[in-house]
Short mmCIF file of C-alpha atoms in Angstrom, two decimals:
data_model
loop_
_atom_site.label_atom_id
_atom_site.label_comp_id
_atom_site.label_asym_id
_atom_site.label_seq_id
_atom_site.Cartn_x
_atom_site.Cartn_y
_atom_site.Cartn_z
CA MET X 1 10.77 23.16 27.20
CA ASP X 2 7.98 24.66 25.46
CA LEU X 3 7.23 23.35 22.13
CA GLY X 4 4.87 24.90 19.22
CA ILE X 5 2.69 23.09 17.39
CA GLY X 6 4.70 22.89 14.30
CA GLU X 7 8.04 21.79 16.49
CA VAL X 8 5.35 18.87 17.72
CA ALA X 9 4.24 17.84 14.26
CA ALA X 10 7.57 17.60 13.25
CA LEU X 11 9.00 15.52 16.53
CA SER X 12 6.21 13.40 16.47
CA GLY X 13 5.39 12.65 12.88
CA LEU X 14 1.75 13.59 13.15
CA SER X 15 0.53 16.27 11.39
CA VAL X 16 -0.81 19.56 13.08
CA HIS X 17 -4.46 18.65 11.82
CA THR X 18 -4.33 15.59 14.17
CA LEU X 19 -2.49 17.77 17.05
CA ARG X 20 -5.81 19.42 16.75
CA PHE X 21 -7.76 16.75 16.36
CA TYR X 22 -6.21 14.98 19.48
CA GLU X 23 -6.61 18.21 21.81
CA ARG X 24 -10.46 18.30 20.80
CA GLU X 25 -10.86 14.91 21.62
CA GLY X 26 -9.35 15.07 24.80
CA LEU X 27 -6.72 12.60 24.11
CA PHE X 28 -3.67 14.41 25.94
CA ALA X 29 -2.48 13.38 29.62
CA ASN X 30 -2.80 17.05 30.38
CA PRO X 31 -4.60 20.18 29.07
CA VAL X 32 -2.72 22.09 26.48
CA ARG X 33 -1.66 25.33 27.58
CA ARG X 34 -2.33 28.33 25.28
CA LEU X 35 -0.87 31.68 25.34
CA SER X 36 -2.48 35.13 25.84
CA ASN X 37 -2.44 35.07 21.85
CA GLY X 38 -4.13 31.37 21.53
CA ARG X 39 -0.92 29.78 20.37
CA ARG X 40 -0.74 26.06 21.68
CA ILE X 41 2.01 25.15 23.95
CA TYR X 42 3.32 21.79 24.65
CA GLN X 43 5.83 20.04 27.32
CA GLU X 44 8.33 17.12 26.58
CA GLU X 45 5.53 14.98 28.82
CA ASP X 46 2.92 15.95 25.38
CA LEU X 47 5.59 14.44 23.27
CA GLU X 48 6.02 11.26 25.40
CA TRP X 49 2.37 10.96 25.64
CA LEU X 50 1.78 10.93 21.65
CA ALA X 51 4.49 8.03 21.52
CA ILE X 52 2.41 5.65 23.17
CA CYS X 53 -0.55 7.24 21.58
CA THR X 54 0.36 6.58 18.01
CA LYS X 55 1.34 3.26 19.09
CA LEU X 56 -2.16 2.50 20.36
CA ARG X 57 -3.73 3.74 17.49
CA SER X 58 -1.33 2.10 14.96
CA SER X 59 -2.60 -0.83 16.58
CA GLY X 60 -5.97 -0.68 16.79
CA MET X 61 -6.91 0.63 19.72
CA SER X 62 -10.09 3.17 19.21
CA LEU X 63 -10.48 6.43 19.91
CA PRO X 64 -12.81 5.46 22.85
CA GLU X 65 -10.90 3.25 24.12
CA ILE X 66 -7.43 5.64 24.47
CA ARG X 67 -9.80 8.03 25.89
CA GLN X 68 -10.83 5.62 28.66
CA TYR X 69 -7.29 5.16 29.61
CA ILE X 70 -6.37 8.63 29.55
CA GLU X 71 -9.27 9.16 31.64
CA LEU X 72 -8.18 6.54 34.28
CA VAL X 73 -4.44 8.12 33.89
CA ARG X 74 -5.74 11.34 34.85
CA GLN X 75 -7.53 10.57 37.53
CA GLY X 76 -4.21 9.55 39.19
CA PRO X 77 -3.09 6.83 41.79
CA GLY X 78 -6.06 4.12 42.72
CA ASN X 79 -7.14 3.05 39.27
CA GLU X 80 -4.04 0.82 38.19
CA ARG X 81 -5.85 -2.38 38.06
CA GLU X 82 -8.27 -0.83 35.66
CA ARG X 83 -5.86 0.63 33.02
CA LEU X 84 -4.41 -2.88 33.00
CA GLU X 85 -7.33 -4.18 31.99
CA VAL X 86 -7.75 -1.41 29.45
CA LEU X 87 -4.27 -2.49 28.08
CA ARG X 88 -4.39 -6.61 28.62
CA ARG X 89 -7.60 -5.97 26.20
CA HIS X 90 -5.86 -4.13 23.74
CA GLN X 91 -2.85 -6.60 24.07
CA ASN X 92 -4.58 -9.50 23.46
CA HIS X 93 -6.52 -7.87 20.45
CA VAL X 94 -3.10 -7.05 18.86
CA GLU X 95 -1.72 -10.83 19.82
CA ALA X 96 -5.04 -12.07 17.45
CA GLN X 97 -3.71 -9.50 14.66
CA ILE X 98 -0.50 -10.87 14.85
CA GLN X 99 -1.81 -14.51 14.68
CA GLU X 100 -3.71 -13.13 11.51
CA LEU X 101 -0.87 -11.91 9.98
CA ARG X 102 1.49 -15.25 10.41
CA GLU X 103 -1.44 -17.24 9.35
CA THR X 104 -1.53 -14.56 6.33
CA LEU X 105 2.18 -14.75 5.83
CA THR X 106 2.09 -18.65 5.71
CA VAL X 107 -0.20 -18.22 2.97
CA MET X 108 1.98 -15.72 0.80
CA ARG X 109 4.56 -17.91 1.04
CA HIS X 110 3.15 -20.80 -0.20
CA LYS X 111 2.23 -18.49 -3.37
CA VAL X 112 4.86 -17.07 -4.02
CA GLU X 113 6.97 -20.66 -3.84
CA ILE X 114 4.32 -21.84 -6.32
CA TYR X 115 4.82 -19.06 -8.36
CA GLU X 116 9.13 -19.32 -8.33
CA ASP X 117 8.09 -23.35 -9.19
CA ARG X 118 5.65 -22.83 -12.33
CA ILE X 119 7.95 -20.13 -13.57
CA ALA X 120 11.69 -21.90 -13.37
CA ARG X 121 10.04 -24.67 -14.64
CA GLY X 122 8.23 -23.09 -17.71
CA GLU X 123 4.71 -23.84 -16.64
CA ALA X 124 3.14 -20.15 -15.50
CA ASP X 125 0.66 -20.82 -18.26
CA GLN X 126 -0.25 -23.84 -15.36
CA LEU X 127 -0.80 -20.50 -13.24
CA TRP X 128 -4.67 -20.36 -11.73
CA ASN X 129 -6.43 -18.57 -14.60
CA PRO X 130 -10.49 -17.52 -13.53
CA SER X 131 -11.33 -17.83 -17.26
CA HIS X 132 -10.39 -21.46 -17.36
CA PRO X 133 -13.10 -24.25 -16.40
CA ASP X 134 -11.02 -26.14 -13.85
CA ALA X 135 -9.90 -22.78 -11.87
CA ALA X 136 -12.07 -23.27 -8.84
CA ARG X 137 -10.41 -26.95 -8.59
CA ALA X 138 -6.71 -25.25 -9.01
CA VAL X 139 -7.74 -23.03 -6.25
CA ALA X 140 -8.89 -25.28 -3.68
CA ASP X 141 -6.24 -28.02 -4.72
CA GLU X 142 -3.29 -26.14 -5.00
CA GLU X 143 -2.79 -22.62 -4.77
CA CYS X 144 -4.94 -21.41 -1.91
CA ARG X 145 -4.06 -24.10 0.65
CA PRO X 146 -0.51 -23.93 2.23
CA PRO X 147 1.65 -27.04 3.04
CA GLU X 148 0.57 -29.20 6.16
CA ASP X 149 3.62 -28.49 8.10
CA ALA X 150 3.50 -24.28 7.20
CA CYS X 151 2.31 -23.47 10.76
CA LEU X 152 5.94 -24.64 11.73
CA ARG X 153 7.82 -23.10 9.43
#
């Protein structure tokens, strides 16, 4: 099925500008066909690849890494281990991001608990205030340090 750039933009959620950029950067698995009038024509496979490419980008894979992967794909069979290594490296990166987000979420949950507790007890005025002389101690003692078992929750 032949698709124009506007249709691909609508179906993929990417802008026309981004699609042109991806083409310039060589990020499509197959070269984008053009009609005699220069109009770009995309295939269903291009949409499938864009869905993968979008996930790689949104999870932090750099354009050079995507380019490396797609160049390996274009070469065809025989380099599957190299492709696997590119994907494994990125998987490790994503897992590290997830761990960092979990740790951040633990701290945020702790902060929310403190605020809820202080507000419920009518002690909101005792929450950390940077102009208060004991502010640094308050931050170190209570507000930024999650409970010891927070990672187990």
